[in-house]
Short mmCIF file of C-alpha atoms and ligand atoms in Angstrom, two decimals:
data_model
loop_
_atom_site.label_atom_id
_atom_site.label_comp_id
_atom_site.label_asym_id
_atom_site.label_seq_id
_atom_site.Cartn_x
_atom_site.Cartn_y
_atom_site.Cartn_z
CA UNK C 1 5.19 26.06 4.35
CA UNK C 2 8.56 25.01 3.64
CA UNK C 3 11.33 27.55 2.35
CA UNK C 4 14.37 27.27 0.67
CA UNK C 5 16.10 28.93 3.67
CA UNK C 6 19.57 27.60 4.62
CA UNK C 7 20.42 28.57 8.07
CA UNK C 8 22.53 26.98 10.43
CA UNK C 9 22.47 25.30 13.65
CA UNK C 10 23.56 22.43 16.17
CA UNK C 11 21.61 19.37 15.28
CA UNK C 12 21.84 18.85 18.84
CA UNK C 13 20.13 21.92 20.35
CA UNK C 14 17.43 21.08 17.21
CA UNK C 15 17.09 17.97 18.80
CA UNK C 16 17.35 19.07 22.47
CA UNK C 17 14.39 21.12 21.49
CA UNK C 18 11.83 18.55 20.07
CA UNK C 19 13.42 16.03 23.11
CA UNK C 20 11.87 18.54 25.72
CA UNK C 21 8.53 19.15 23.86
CA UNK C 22 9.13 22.41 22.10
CA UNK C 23 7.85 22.74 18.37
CA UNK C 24 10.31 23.41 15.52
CA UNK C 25 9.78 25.96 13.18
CA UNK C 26 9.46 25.05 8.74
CA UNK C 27 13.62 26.55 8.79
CA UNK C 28 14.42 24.69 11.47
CA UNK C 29 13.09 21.24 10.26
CA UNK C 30 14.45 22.15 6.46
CA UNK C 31 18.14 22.09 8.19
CA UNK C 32 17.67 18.77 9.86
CA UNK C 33 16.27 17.13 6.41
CA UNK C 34 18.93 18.66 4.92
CA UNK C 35 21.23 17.12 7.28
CA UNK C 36 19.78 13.73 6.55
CA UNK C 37 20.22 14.20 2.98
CA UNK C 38 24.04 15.21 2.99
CA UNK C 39 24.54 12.94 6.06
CA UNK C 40 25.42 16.17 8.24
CA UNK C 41 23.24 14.40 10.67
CA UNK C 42 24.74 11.45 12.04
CA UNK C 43 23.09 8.65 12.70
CA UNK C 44 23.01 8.75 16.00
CA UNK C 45 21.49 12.23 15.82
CA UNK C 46 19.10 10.95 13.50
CA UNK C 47 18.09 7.84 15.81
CA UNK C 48 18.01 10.54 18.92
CA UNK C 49 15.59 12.68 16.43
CA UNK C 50 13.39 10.14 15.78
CA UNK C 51 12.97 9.06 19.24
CA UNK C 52 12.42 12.45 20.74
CA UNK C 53 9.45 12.95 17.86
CA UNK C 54 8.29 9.68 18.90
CA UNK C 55 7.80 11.01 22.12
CA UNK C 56 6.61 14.32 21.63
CA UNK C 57 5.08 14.26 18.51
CA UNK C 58 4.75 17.13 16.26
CA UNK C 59 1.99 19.61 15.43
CA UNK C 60 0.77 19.83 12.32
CA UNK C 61 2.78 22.28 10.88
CA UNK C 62 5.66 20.47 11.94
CA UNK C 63 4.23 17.98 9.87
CA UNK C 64 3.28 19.67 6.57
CA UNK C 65 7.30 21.41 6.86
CA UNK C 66 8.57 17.32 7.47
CA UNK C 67 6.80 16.69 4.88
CA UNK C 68 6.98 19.02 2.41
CA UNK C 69 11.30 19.27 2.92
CA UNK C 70 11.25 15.55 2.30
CA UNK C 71 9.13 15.59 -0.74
CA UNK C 72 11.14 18.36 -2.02
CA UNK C 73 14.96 16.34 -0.58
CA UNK C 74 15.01 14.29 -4.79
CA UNK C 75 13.08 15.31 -7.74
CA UNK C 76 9.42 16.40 -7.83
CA UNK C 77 7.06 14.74 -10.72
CA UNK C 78 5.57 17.34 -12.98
CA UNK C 79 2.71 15.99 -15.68
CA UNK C 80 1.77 19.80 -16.98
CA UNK C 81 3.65 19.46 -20.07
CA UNK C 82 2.11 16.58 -21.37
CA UNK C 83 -1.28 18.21 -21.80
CA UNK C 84 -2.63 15.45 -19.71
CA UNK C 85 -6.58 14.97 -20.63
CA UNK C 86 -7.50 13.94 -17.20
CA UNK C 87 -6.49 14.29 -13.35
CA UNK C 88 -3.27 12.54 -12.05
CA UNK C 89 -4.87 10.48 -9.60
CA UNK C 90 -3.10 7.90 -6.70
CA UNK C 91 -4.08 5.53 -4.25
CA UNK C 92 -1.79 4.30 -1.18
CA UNK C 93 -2.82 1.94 1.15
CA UNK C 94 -0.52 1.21 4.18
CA UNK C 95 -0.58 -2.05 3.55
CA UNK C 96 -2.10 -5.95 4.34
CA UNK C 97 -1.93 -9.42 3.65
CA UNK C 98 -3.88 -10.18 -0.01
CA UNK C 99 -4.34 -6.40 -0.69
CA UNK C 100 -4.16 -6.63 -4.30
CA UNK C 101 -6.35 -3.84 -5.20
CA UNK C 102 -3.96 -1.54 -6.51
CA UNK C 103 -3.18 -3.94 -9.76
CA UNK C 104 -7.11 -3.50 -10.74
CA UNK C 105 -7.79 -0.27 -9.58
CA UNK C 106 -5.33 1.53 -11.12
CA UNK C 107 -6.21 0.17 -14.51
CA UNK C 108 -10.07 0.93 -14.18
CA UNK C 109 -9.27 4.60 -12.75
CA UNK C 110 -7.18 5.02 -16.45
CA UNK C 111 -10.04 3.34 -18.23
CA UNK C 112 -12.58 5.97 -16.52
CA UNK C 113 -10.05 9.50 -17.64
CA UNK C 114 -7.60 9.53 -14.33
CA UNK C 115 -4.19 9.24 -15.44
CA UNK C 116 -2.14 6.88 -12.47
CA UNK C 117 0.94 7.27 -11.97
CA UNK C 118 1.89 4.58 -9.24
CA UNK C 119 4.83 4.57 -7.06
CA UNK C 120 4.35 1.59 -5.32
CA UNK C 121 7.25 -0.64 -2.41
CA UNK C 122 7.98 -4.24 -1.77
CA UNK C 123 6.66 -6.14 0.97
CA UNK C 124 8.25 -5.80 4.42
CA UNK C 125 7.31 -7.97 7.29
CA UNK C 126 3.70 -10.07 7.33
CA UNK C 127 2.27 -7.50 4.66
CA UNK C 128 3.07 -8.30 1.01
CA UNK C 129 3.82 -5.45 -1.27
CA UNK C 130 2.56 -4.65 -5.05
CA UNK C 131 6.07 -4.45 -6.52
CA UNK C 132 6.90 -7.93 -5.34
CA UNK C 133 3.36 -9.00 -6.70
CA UNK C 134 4.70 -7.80 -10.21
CA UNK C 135 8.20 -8.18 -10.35
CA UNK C 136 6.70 -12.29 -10.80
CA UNK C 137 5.86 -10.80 -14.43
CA UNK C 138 8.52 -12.10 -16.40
CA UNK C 139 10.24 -9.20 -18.15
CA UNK C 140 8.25 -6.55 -16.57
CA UNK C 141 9.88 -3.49 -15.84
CA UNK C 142 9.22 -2.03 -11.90
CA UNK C 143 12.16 0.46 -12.56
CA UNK C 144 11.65 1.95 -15.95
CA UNK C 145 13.49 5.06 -16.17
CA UNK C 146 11.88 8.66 -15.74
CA UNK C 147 10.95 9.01 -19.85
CA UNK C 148 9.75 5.50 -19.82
CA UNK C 149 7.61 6.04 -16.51
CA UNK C 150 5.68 8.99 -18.06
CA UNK C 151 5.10 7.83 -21.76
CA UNK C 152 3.39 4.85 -20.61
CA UNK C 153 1.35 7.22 -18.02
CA UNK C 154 0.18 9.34 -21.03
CA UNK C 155 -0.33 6.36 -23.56
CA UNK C 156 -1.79 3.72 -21.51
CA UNK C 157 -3.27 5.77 -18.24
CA UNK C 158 -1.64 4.20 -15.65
CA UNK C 159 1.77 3.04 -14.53
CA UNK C 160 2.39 0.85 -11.51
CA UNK C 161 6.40 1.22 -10.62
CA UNK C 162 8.92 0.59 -7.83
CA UNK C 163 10.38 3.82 -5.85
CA UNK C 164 13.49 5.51 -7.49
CA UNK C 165 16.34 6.67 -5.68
CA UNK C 166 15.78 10.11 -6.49
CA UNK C 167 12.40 10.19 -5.32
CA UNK C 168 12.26 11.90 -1.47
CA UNK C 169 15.91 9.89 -0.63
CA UNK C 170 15.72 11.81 2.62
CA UNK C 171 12.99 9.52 3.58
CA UNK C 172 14.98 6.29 2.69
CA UNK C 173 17.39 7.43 4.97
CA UNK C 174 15.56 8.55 7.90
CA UNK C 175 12.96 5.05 7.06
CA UNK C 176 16.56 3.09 7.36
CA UNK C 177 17.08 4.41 10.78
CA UNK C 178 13.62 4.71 12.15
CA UNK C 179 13.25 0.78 11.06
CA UNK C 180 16.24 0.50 13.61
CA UNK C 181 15.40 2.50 16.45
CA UNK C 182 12.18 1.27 17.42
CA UNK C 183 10.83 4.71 15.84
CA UNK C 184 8.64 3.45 13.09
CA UNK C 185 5.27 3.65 15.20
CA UNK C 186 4.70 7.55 15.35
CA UNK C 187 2.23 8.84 13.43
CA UNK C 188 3.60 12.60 12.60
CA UNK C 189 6.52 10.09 11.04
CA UNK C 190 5.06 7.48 9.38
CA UNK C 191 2.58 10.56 8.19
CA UNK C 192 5.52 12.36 6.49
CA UNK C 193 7.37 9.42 5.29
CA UNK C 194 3.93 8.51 3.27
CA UNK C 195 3.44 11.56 1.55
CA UNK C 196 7.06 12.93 0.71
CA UNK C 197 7.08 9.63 -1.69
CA UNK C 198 3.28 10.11 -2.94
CA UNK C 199 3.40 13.82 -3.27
CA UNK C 200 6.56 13.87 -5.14
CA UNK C 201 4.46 12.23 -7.60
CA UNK C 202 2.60 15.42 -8.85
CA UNK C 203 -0.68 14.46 -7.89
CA UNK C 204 -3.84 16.07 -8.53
CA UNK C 205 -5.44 14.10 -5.86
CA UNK C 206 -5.10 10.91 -3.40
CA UNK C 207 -7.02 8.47 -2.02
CA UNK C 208 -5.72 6.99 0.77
CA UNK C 209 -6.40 3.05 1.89
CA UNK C 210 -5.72 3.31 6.05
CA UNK C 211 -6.08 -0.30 6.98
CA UNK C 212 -7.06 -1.88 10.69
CA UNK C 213 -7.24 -5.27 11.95
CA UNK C 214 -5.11 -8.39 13.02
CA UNK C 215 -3.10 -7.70 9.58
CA UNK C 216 -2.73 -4.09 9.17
CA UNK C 217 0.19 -2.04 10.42
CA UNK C 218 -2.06 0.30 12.65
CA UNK C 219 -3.74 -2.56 14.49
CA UNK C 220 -5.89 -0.90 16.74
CA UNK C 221 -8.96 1.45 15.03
CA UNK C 222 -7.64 4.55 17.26
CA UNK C 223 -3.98 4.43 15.67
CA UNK C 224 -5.93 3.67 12.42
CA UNK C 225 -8.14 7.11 12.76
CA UNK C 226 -5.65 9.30 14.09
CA UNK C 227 -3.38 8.03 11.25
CA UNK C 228 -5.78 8.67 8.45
CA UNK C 229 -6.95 12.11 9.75
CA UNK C 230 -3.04 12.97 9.81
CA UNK C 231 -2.50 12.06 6.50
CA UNK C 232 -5.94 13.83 4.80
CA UNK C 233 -5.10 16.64 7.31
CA UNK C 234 -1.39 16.94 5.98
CA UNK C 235 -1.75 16.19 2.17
CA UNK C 236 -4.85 18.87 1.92
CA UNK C 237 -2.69 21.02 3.91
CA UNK C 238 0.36 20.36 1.10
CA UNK C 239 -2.31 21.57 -1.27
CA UNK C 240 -3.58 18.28 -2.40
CA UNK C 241 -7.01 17.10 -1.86
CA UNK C 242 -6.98 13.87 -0.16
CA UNK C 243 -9.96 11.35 1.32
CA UNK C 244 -9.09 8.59 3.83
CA UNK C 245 -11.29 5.39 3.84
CA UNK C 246 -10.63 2.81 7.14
CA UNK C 247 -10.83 -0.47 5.69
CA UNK C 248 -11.01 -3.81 7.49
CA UNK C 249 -7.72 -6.05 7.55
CA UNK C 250 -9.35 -8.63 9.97
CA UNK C 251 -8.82 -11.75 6.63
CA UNK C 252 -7.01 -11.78 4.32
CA UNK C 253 -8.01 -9.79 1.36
CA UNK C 254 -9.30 -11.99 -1.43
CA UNK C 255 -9.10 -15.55 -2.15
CA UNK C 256 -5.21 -15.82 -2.72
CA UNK C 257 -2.00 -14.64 -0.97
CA UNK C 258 1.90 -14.80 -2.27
CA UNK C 259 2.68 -12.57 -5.30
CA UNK C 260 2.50 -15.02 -8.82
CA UNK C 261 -0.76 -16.51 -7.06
CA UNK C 262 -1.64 -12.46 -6.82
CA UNK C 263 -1.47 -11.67 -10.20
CA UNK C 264 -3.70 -14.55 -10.74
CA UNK C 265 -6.09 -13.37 -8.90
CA UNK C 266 -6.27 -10.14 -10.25
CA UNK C 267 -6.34 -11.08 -13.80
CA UNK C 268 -9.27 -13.23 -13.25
CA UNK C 269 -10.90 -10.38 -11.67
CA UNK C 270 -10.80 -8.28 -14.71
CA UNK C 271 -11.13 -10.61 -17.27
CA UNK C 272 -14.20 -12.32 -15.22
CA UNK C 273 -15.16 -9.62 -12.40
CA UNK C 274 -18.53 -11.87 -11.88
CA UNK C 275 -16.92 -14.50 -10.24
CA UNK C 276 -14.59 -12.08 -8.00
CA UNK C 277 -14.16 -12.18 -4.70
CA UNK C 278 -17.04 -9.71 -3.07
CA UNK C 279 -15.10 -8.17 -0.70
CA UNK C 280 -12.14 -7.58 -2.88
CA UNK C 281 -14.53 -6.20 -5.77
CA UNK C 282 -16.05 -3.73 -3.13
CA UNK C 283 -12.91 -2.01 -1.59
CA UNK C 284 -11.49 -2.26 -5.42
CA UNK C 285 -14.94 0.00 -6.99
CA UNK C 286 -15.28 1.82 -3.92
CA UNK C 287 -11.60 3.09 -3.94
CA UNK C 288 -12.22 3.67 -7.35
CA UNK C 289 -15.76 5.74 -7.39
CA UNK C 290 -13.61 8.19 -4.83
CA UNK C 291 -10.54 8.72 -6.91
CA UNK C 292 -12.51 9.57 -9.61
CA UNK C 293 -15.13 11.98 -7.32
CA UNK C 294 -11.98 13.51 -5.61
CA UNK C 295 -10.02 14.11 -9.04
CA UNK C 296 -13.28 15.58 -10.38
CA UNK C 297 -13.97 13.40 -13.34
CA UNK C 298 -17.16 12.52 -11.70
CA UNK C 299 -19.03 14.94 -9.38
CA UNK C 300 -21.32 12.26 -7.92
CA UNK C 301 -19.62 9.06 -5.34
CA UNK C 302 -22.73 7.01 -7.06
CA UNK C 303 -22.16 8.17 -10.77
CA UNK C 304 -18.52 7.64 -10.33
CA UNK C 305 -19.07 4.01 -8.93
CA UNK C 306 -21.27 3.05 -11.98
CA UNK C 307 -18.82 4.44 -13.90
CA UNK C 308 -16.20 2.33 -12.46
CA UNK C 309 -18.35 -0.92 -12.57
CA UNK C 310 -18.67 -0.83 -16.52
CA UNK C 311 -14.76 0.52 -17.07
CA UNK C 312 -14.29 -3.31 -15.28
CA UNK C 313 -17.23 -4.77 -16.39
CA UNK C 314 -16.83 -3.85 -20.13
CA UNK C 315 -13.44 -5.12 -20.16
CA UNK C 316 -11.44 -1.80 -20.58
CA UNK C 317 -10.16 -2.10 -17.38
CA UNK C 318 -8.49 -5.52 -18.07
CA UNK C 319 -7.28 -4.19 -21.53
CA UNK C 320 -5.37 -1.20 -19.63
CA UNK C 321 -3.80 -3.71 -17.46
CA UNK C 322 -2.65 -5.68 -20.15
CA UNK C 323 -1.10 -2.48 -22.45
CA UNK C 324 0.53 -1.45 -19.12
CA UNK C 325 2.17 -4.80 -18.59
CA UNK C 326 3.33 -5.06 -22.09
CA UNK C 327 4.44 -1.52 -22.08
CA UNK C 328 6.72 -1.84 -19.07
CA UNK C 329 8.06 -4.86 -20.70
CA UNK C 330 6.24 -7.74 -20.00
CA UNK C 331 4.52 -10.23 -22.40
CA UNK C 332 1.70 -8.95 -24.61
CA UNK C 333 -0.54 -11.81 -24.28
CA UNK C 334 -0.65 -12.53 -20.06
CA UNK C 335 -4.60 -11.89 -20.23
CA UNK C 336 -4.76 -14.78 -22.37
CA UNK C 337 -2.06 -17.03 -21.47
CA UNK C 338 -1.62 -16.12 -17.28
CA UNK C 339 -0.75 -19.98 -16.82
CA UNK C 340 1.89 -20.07 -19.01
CA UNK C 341 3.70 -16.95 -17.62
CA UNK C 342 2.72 -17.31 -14.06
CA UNK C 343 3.89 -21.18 -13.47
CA UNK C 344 2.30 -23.50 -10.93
CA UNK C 345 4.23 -24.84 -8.01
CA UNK C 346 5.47 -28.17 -8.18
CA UNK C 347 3.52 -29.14 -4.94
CA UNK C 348 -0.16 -27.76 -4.90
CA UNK C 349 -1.89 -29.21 -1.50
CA UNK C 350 -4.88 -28.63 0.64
CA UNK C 351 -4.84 -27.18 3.72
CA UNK C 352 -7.70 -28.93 5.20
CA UNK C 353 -10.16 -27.64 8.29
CA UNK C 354 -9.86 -29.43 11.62
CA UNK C 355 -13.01 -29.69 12.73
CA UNK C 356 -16.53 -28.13 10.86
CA UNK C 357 -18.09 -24.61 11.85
CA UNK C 358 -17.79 -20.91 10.94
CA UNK C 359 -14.87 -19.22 10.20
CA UNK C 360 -15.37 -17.02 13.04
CA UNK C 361 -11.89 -14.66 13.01
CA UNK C 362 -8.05 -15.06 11.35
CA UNK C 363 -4.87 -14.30 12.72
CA UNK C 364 -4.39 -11.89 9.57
CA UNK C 365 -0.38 -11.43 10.76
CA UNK C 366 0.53 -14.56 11.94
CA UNK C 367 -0.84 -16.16 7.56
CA UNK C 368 1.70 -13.11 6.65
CA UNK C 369 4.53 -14.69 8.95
CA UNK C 370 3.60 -18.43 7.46
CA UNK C 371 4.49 -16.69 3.60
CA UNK C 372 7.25 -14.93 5.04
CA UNK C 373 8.65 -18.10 6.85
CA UNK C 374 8.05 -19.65 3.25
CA UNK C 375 9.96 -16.77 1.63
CA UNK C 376 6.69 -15.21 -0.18
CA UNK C 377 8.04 -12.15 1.89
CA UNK C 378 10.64 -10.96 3.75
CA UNK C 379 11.70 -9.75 6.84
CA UNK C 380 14.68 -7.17 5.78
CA UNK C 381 14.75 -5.16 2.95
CA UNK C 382 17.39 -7.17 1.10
CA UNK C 383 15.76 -10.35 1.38
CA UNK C 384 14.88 -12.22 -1.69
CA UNK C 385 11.24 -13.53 -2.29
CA UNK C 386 9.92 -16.76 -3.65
CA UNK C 387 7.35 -15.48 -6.29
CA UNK C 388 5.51 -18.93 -6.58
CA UNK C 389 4.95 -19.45 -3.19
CA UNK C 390 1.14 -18.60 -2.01
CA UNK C 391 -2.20 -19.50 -0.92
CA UNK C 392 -5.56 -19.87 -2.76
CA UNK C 393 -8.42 -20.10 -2.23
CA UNK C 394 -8.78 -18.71 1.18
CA UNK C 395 -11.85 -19.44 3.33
CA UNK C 396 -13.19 -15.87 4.63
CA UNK C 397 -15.16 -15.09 7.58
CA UNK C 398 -18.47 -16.54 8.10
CA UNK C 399 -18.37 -19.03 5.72
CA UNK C 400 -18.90 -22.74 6.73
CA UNK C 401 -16.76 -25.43 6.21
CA UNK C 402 -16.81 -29.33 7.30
CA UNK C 403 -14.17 -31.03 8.72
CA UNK C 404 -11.65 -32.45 6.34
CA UNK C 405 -12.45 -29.92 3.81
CA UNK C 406 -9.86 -27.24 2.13
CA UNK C 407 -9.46 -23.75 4.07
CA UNK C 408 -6.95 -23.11 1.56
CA UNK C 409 -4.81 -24.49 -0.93
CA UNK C 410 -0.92 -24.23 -0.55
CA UNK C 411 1.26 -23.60 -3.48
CA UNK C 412 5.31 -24.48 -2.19
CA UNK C 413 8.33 -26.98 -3.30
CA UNK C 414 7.82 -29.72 -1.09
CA UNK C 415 5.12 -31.57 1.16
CA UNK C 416 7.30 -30.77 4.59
CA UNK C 417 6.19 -26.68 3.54
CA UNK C 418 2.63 -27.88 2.81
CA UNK C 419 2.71 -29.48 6.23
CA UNK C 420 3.83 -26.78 8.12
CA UNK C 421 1.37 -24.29 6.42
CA UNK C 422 -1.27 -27.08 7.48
CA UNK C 423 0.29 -26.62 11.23
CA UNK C 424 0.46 -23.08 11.48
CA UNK C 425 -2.91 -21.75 9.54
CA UNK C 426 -5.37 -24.60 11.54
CA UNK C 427 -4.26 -21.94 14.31
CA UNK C 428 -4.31 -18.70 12.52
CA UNK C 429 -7.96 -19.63 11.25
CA UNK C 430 -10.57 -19.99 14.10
CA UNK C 431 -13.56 -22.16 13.61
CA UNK C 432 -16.40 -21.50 15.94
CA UNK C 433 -20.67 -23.31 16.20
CA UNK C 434 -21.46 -19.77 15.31
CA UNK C 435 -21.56 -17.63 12.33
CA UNK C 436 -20.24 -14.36 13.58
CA UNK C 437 -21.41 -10.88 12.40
CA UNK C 438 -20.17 -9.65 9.24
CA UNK C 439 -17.70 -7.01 9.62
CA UNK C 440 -17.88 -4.08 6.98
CA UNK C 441 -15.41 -3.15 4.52
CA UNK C 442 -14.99 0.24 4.52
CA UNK C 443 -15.28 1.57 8.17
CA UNK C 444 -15.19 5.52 7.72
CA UNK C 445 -14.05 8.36 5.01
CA UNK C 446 -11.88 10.64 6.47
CA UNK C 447 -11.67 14.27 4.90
CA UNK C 448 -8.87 17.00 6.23
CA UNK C 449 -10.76 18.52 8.79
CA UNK C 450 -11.49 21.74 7.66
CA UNK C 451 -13.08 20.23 4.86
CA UNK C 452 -15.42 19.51 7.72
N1 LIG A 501 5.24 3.13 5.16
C1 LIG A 501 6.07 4.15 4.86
O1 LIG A 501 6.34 4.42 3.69
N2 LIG A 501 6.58 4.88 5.87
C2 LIG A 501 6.30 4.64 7.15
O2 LIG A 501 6.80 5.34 8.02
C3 LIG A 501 5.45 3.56 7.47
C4 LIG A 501 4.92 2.82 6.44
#
């Protein structure tokens, strides 16, 4: 566990020692985070430290110590003073092209007693992120200050937010560097860098969305396992309870994909949840039924999924979402008027198939690249993003389609995008005689493994 210990030491010899396999101890790893907070470390040490960890990995009390110095490098959320009637209650996922889910879940978890408090980035690369998705709110507020953040948590149930500077800065840093350095790709890393954000949150409990597929960030199902029983392993091991589903990322994740086009979709899903996508409405409940099992609000997966199904079904779910969007500064009356907030394009066009058949697979990354190329996302942090520009209705797997008929609809400025989108998705989307298998959803729930 980590200790408040200051002791000192060469950087180098620290990093001499992880370079040549050797495990560092919890003091050990607090003086190196330290060192990236107060920029002791230079970064060139840094880069060398990431790289040897890269290579050698670290065990998993290496991990919980990474972790737990990180989460403890800015301020720490605490929610016991508010009397809180419920669980505080997250969900991360690490990320896709379409994943929505957090704008409906979060508001249905808060309609069923859990109390959300979501810390949530911007899009980097093909997958889009769910402060870029809201930030095409007018007027809403992704960076309310600290006071702001928790009265809406306690009046409304959930709050859906942007990361602050002073939440585990020690992983901004040593993300800044990693991003650099080829370094990103280890999983004891990206394990740490996860939770020092989520647990400084003051969570009762996390569920955790590990994606795999052609547009997830751990593309193969190995990296996608090893990565989700690293993160249950390390957050139960940080003392909080954490389940990891494996969820497909081989399409896109709904019918729509941009950020205003987004918040579309997810407002028609909670205002009319019969006509939402299936798979979307499936990963959304099921995500749901085990934040509410895990927080204990519901000691039953099945209870807590009905329960979830008539918080969206009944409408409370889409009244949350709307309090929270008004609270945080947006306009009070988006459920009713989306359109006149959330503007159409000036071009709207099909993107028609090539030849007829069965969507038989998508090149999940390469439809990211086509938004980013369009500015719906961005390649470097700093980059500014087109809110308007998206997709719609998306095709998904196994569904037939005729030749000359939409795939998709494309939502830019001018016909030259639309017929570049037209160019690049007739070869992200496959169309094949056959009607391929369906693929599941939800793969496999991870638990830390001496949960068993
Ligand atoms: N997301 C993060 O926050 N950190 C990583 O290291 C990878 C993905």
């Amino acid at each position: 566990m980590a200790t408040n210990t200051i002791k000192s030491f060469l950087p180098q010899e620290l990093i001499r020692k992880k370079r040549d396999g050797l495990i560092l101890n919890d003091i050990e790893i607090g003086f190196l985070v330290r060192g990236i907070s107060d920029s002791s470390l230079t970064d060139a040490q840094l880069g060398a430290f990431a790289m040897a960890v890269f290579h050698n990995g670290m065990n998993m009390d290496e991990r919980i110590s990474l972790t737990q110095h990180m989460m403890h490098s800015g301020s720490v959320l605490q929610w016991q003073d508010l009397n809180l009637n419920g669980p505080v209650v997250d969900k991360h996922s690490t990320g896709g092209v379409g994943d929505k889910v957090s704008l409906m879940l979060a508001p249905i978890v808060a309609a069923c007693g859990g109390y959300v408090p979501m810390i949530s980035g911007r899009g980097l690369g093909h997958t889009g992120g769910t402060l870029d998705k809201l930030d095409s709110i007018p007027g809403y507020n992704a960076t309310p200050d600290e006071a702001q953040f928790r009265n809406t948590v306690q009046q409304v149930g959930c709050a859906i937010i942007g990361q602050t500077a002073q939440l585990a800065p020690a992983d901004q840093r040593f993300y800044a560097t990693r991003d650099v350095t080829a370094t990103v790709e280890s999983i004891s890393l990206i394990t740490a860098s996860i939770l020092s954000k989520k647990l400084a949150s003051g969570l009762d409990a996390l569920v955790m969305d590990v994606k795999t597929g052609s547009g997830a960030f751990a593309d193969t199902y190995n990296m996608a396992q090893e990565l989700a029983q690293s993160i249950a392993d390390v957050a139960s091991g940080s003392g909080v309870p954490t389940r990891c589903l494996i969820t497909d990322m081989n399409q896109v994740l709904g019918r729509s994909v941009g950020n205003a086009v987004e918040v579309l979709e997810c407002i028609d899903f909670l205002v009319n949840p019969a006509q939402a996508d299936k798979r979307l409405l499936q990963i959304t409940l099921d995500l749901a039924a085990h934040m509410l099992h895990l927080s204990g609000i519901e000691a039953d997966l099945n209870t807590a999924l009905v329960k979830a199904q008539n918080a969206l079904e009944g409408g409370n779910a889409a009244e949350i979402f709307g309090r929270m969007v008004s609270a945080l500064g947006g306009p009070n009356d988006l459920l009713q008027e989306p359109s006149h907030y959330l503007k159409p394009m000036s071009v709207i066009k099909p993107i028609i198939a090539t030849k007829g058949g069965y969507v038989s697979a998508m090149d999940v990354r390469s439809i990211g690249m086509s938004m980013v190329s369009l500015k719906a996302g961005r390649i470097k942090a700093s980059d500014s993003i087109d809110h308007g520009v998206g997709l719609t209705n998306m095709v998904q797997i196994g569904e037939r389609v005729e030749m000359g008929q939409p795939v998709a609809y494309a939502h830019v400025h001018c016909d030259a995008d639309a017929i570049q989108l037209q160019r690049e998705l007739t070869a992200s989307i496959t169309i094949a005689d056959e009607n391929p298998q369906e693929k599941n959803m939800i793969y496999e729930v991870l638990t830390a493994q001496q949960e068993g």
